[in-house]
């Protein structure tokens, strides 16, 4: 008796011998690629497209009206030289170079003046030092600017016009003791003058009353009384001046005052040493 033969379920045999599923060409074979529509969508949501990631949500773009543009602001910090941190542990920034003339008096050490000079150079400005002790400024001048001539040193009354401009501002540092001679380079736009006083001399009160800004390191009680009266500082502020540490300062102007702690960087310490009140 002959063995009966059966056709596989759901499969048709064509005349050329190929087997196709029941339903003909309308049913996709397992080895055939999915259609593009099937690849981009599925039961679990959109699928990533090669090189483009997931398709984003279908939402309208965010649009600002013209009336709302005026409410947009961009917070920008002060510009200038970072001289330390304030009592709130925030950076204290001093604008030493301005489009208007500015004169500054620093009652303190050469160390503090050199730190200010180095940080001014770091902002892209030039520094010209008129001093009676050029040897004490020589090492700092050579190290500043990475080999470029950013700091120039001049003997007393030998400093020439520096040609300041908005693209090349200049800080003139005068380091000539408690009785400095008359300044040959007056403050001008983009050229500020910083006079270093190791202590208050006979003509210092007149200078403090004239300048735009005063920086004070630790003072004697007698000096603190004079400064408090001239600068019209609160008595409690003047009482703190004799107790300041070597790296603390009070910066005062006609508009207000601010205590600042100047913490030197490692590079500044290696070059200038630690903070000090007297040199």
XYZ file of C-alpha atoms in Angstrom:
279
model
C 0.000 0.000 0.000
C 1.382 3.347 -0.986
C 2.239 5.826 1.765
C -0.001 8.895 1.576
C 1.647 12.307 1.217
C 0.441 15.597 2.732
C 1.094 19.193 1.875
C 2.439 21.307 4.820
C -0.208 23.431 6.451
C -0.362 27.035 5.313
C 2.133 26.480 2.492
C 1.494 26.346 -1.217
C 3.858 24.787 -3.699
C 4.228 26.774 -6.873
C 4.999 25.393 -10.248
C 8.668 26.252 -9.890
C 9.022 24.351 -6.647
C 9.096 27.305 -4.166
C 6.864 27.099 -1.151
C 4.957 30.223 -0.182
C 2.692 30.837 2.814
C -1.000 30.683 2.326
C -2.267 34.090 1.272
C 0.272 34.551 -1.521
C 2.400 37.619 -2.003
C 0.379 39.712 0.494
C 2.041 37.942 3.428
C 5.623 38.980 4.262
C 8.240 36.271 4.585
C 10.407 36.201 7.717
C 13.577 36.805 5.702
C 12.222 39.886 3.962
C 13.095 43.356 5.425
C 10.442 45.418 7.189
C 8.935 48.321 5.388
C 10.167 51.848 6.250
C 6.876 52.657 7.923
C 7.194 49.639 10.180
C 10.750 50.551 11.192
C 9.889 54.099 12.282
C 6.964 53.151 14.471
C 5.975 50.213 16.542
C 3.863 49.148 19.496
C 6.368 50.687 21.967
C 6.672 54.115 20.273
C 9.148 55.685 17.868
C 12.404 53.904 17.247
C 15.753 55.594 16.724
C 16.750 56.519 13.214
C 20.383 55.859 12.287
C 22.457 58.963 13.033
C 19.539 61.009 14.349
C 18.518 59.408 17.648
C 14.963 59.379 18.867
C 12.480 61.592 17.156
C 11.401 64.399 19.470
C 7.888 65.130 20.654
C 5.520 66.704 18.186
C 5.174 70.108 19.863
C 5.183 73.672 18.675
C 8.538 75.488 19.109
C 8.866 77.982 21.946
C 8.303 81.490 20.619
C 8.876 84.831 22.363
C 6.788 87.792 21.482
C 8.461 91.082 20.665
C 7.018 92.588 23.845
C 8.771 89.935 25.959
C 12.272 90.637 24.655
C 12.775 93.590 27.003
C 12.444 91.274 30.026
C 15.433 89.135 28.991
C 18.624 89.880 30.932
C 22.149 88.447 30.885
C 23.972 88.545 34.242
C 27.517 89.857 33.789
C 30.008 90.298 36.645
C 32.242 93.268 37.300
C 35.409 93.647 35.275
C 38.786 94.527 36.694
C 41.423 93.037 38.975
C 40.497 90.374 41.523
C 42.100 91.699 44.695
C 40.787 89.019 47.072
C 37.556 87.940 48.704
C 35.040 89.957 50.682
C 33.525 89.010 54.080
C 30.864 86.978 52.231
C 33.656 84.896 50.648
C 32.841 86.332 47.217
C 35.479 87.611 44.756
C 36.322 91.275 45.287
C 36.975 92.985 41.954
C 38.658 96.383 41.699
C 38.388 98.390 38.491
C 41.852 99.955 38.433
C 41.779 101.106 34.802
C 38.924 103.234 33.543
C 38.122 105.650 30.729
C 38.228 108.425 33.353
C 41.372 109.467 35.288
C 41.848 107.646 38.593
C 44.293 108.177 41.456
C 44.842 105.575 44.177
C 46.769 105.646 47.436
C 47.965 102.414 49.041
C 49.101 102.697 52.658
C 50.847 99.372 52.968
C 53.704 97.205 51.788
C 55.526 96.800 48.523
C 54.375 93.166 48.645
C 50.753 94.251 48.306
C 51.629 96.719 45.548
C 53.464 94.004 43.603
C 50.546 91.597 43.911
C 48.266 94.278 42.485
C 50.770 94.957 39.695
C 50.984 91.262 38.753
C 47.224 90.874 38.669
C 46.863 94.035 36.616
C 49.302 92.619 34.060
C 47.186 89.451 33.964
C 44.265 91.526 32.653
C 46.327 92.637 29.638
C 47.423 96.047 30.908
C 50.912 97.511 31.202
C 52.549 98.584 34.461
C 55.145 101.353 34.773
C 56.941 101.546 38.128
C 58.648 104.727 39.294
C 60.662 103.727 42.331
C 63.622 104.598 44.508
C 64.410 100.874 44.953
C 64.468 99.409 41.420
C 66.321 96.273 42.549
C 63.356 95.268 44.703
C 61.067 95.416 41.659
C 63.434 93.799 39.165
C 62.594 90.140 39.791
C 58.852 90.768 39.635
C 59.211 92.754 36.403
C 61.148 89.921 34.743
C 58.639 87.274 35.809
C 55.541 89.235 34.770
C 54.082 88.729 31.317
C 55.801 85.435 30.516
C 58.867 87.093 28.998
C 57.038 90.014 27.425
C 57.837 93.573 28.452
C 54.698 94.219 30.500
C 56.351 95.894 33.502
C 58.885 98.698 33.062
C 60.951 100.146 35.930
C 62.061 103.765 36.042
C 64.217 105.799 38.390
C 62.646 108.700 40.268
C 61.738 111.537 37.867
C 62.936 109.447 34.902
C 59.598 108.056 33.773
C 58.440 109.038 30.289
C 54.869 109.334 28.914
C 53.381 105.878 28.499
C 50.839 106.494 25.737
C 47.791 104.832 27.314
C 44.792 103.864 25.216
C 41.680 101.747 25.482
C 43.562 98.820 23.911
C 46.710 99.380 26.002
C 45.821 100.766 29.461
C 48.597 101.605 31.920
C 48.916 101.464 35.698
C 51.642 103.780 37.009
C 52.975 102.635 40.393
C 54.873 105.222 42.445
C 57.000 103.658 45.192
C 59.113 106.435 46.708
C 58.543 106.367 50.459
C 56.273 108.390 52.690
C 57.213 111.707 51.005
C 56.910 111.085 47.262
C 57.844 113.988 44.974
C 55.362 115.571 42.605
C 53.959 113.170 40.070
C 55.246 113.688 36.516
C 52.521 111.515 34.955
C 49.133 112.761 36.033
C 46.156 110.425 35.871
C 44.496 110.383 32.458
C 41.961 108.237 30.606
C 43.103 104.594 30.733
C 46.080 105.539 32.921
C 45.668 105.232 36.686
C 48.283 106.223 39.252
C 48.877 104.117 42.372
C 51.050 105.735 45.065
C 52.503 103.414 47.709
C 52.954 104.881 51.208
C 54.665 102.673 53.810
C 53.093 104.806 56.544
C 51.379 108.165 56.855
C 53.755 111.070 56.377
C 53.284 114.810 56.874
C 51.611 115.260 53.477
C 49.660 112.008 53.490
C 46.404 113.484 54.865
C 46.177 115.873 51.906
C 46.774 113.001 49.502
C 44.150 110.777 51.110
C 41.597 113.557 50.877
C 42.365 114.111 47.184
C 42.582 110.608 45.693
C 39.661 108.583 44.334
C 40.433 105.357 46.201
C 42.445 104.411 49.304
C 43.749 100.958 50.226
C 44.771 100.459 53.857
C 46.733 97.653 55.431
C 47.265 97.484 59.187
C 47.776 100.933 60.747
C 48.866 102.171 64.134
C 46.101 103.478 66.425
C 47.244 107.051 65.741
C 47.203 106.528 61.985
C 43.790 104.863 62.222
C 42.374 107.951 63.939
C 43.686 110.229 61.193
C 42.346 108.020 58.410
C 38.976 107.611 60.110
C 38.577 111.368 60.297
C 39.772 112.122 56.748
C 37.844 109.317 55.071
C 34.812 109.805 57.315
C 34.731 106.151 58.244
C 32.488 104.726 60.962
C 34.286 104.548 64.293
C 33.855 100.774 64.513
C 35.575 100.417 61.129
C 38.495 102.629 62.166
C 38.897 100.615 65.357
C 39.517 97.463 63.301
C 42.406 98.921 61.264
C 45.117 98.317 63.932
C 44.072 94.652 64.178
C 44.172 93.641 60.492
C 46.215 90.617 59.468
C 49.046 90.913 56.946
C 46.835 89.934 53.988
C 43.760 91.964 54.996
C 42.934 95.418 53.665
C 40.275 98.074 53.816
C 39.434 99.722 50.493
C 37.605 103.022 50.909
C 36.251 105.717 48.614
C 33.822 108.589 48.928
C 30.974 106.184 48.200
C 31.741 103.411 50.681
C 34.273 100.963 52.058
C 34.971 97.227 51.891
C 37.227 94.836 53.822
C 39.094 92.426 51.546
C 41.268 89.397 52.255
C 44.045 89.010 49.661
C 45.093 85.359 49.359
C 48.187 84.973 47.132
C 48.396 82.198 44.589
C 51.199 79.636 44.638
C 52.978 81.451 41.818
C 52.752 84.763 43.657
C 54.051 83.202 46.863
C 56.996 81.579 45.083
C 57.907 84.898 43.490
C 57.108 87.417 46.223
C 56.965 85.384 49.408
C 54.128 85.397 51.920
C 51.934 88.356 52.850
C 53.542 91.059 54.978
C 52.792 94.534 56.191
C 56.318 95.952 56.116
C 59.122 95.230 53.598
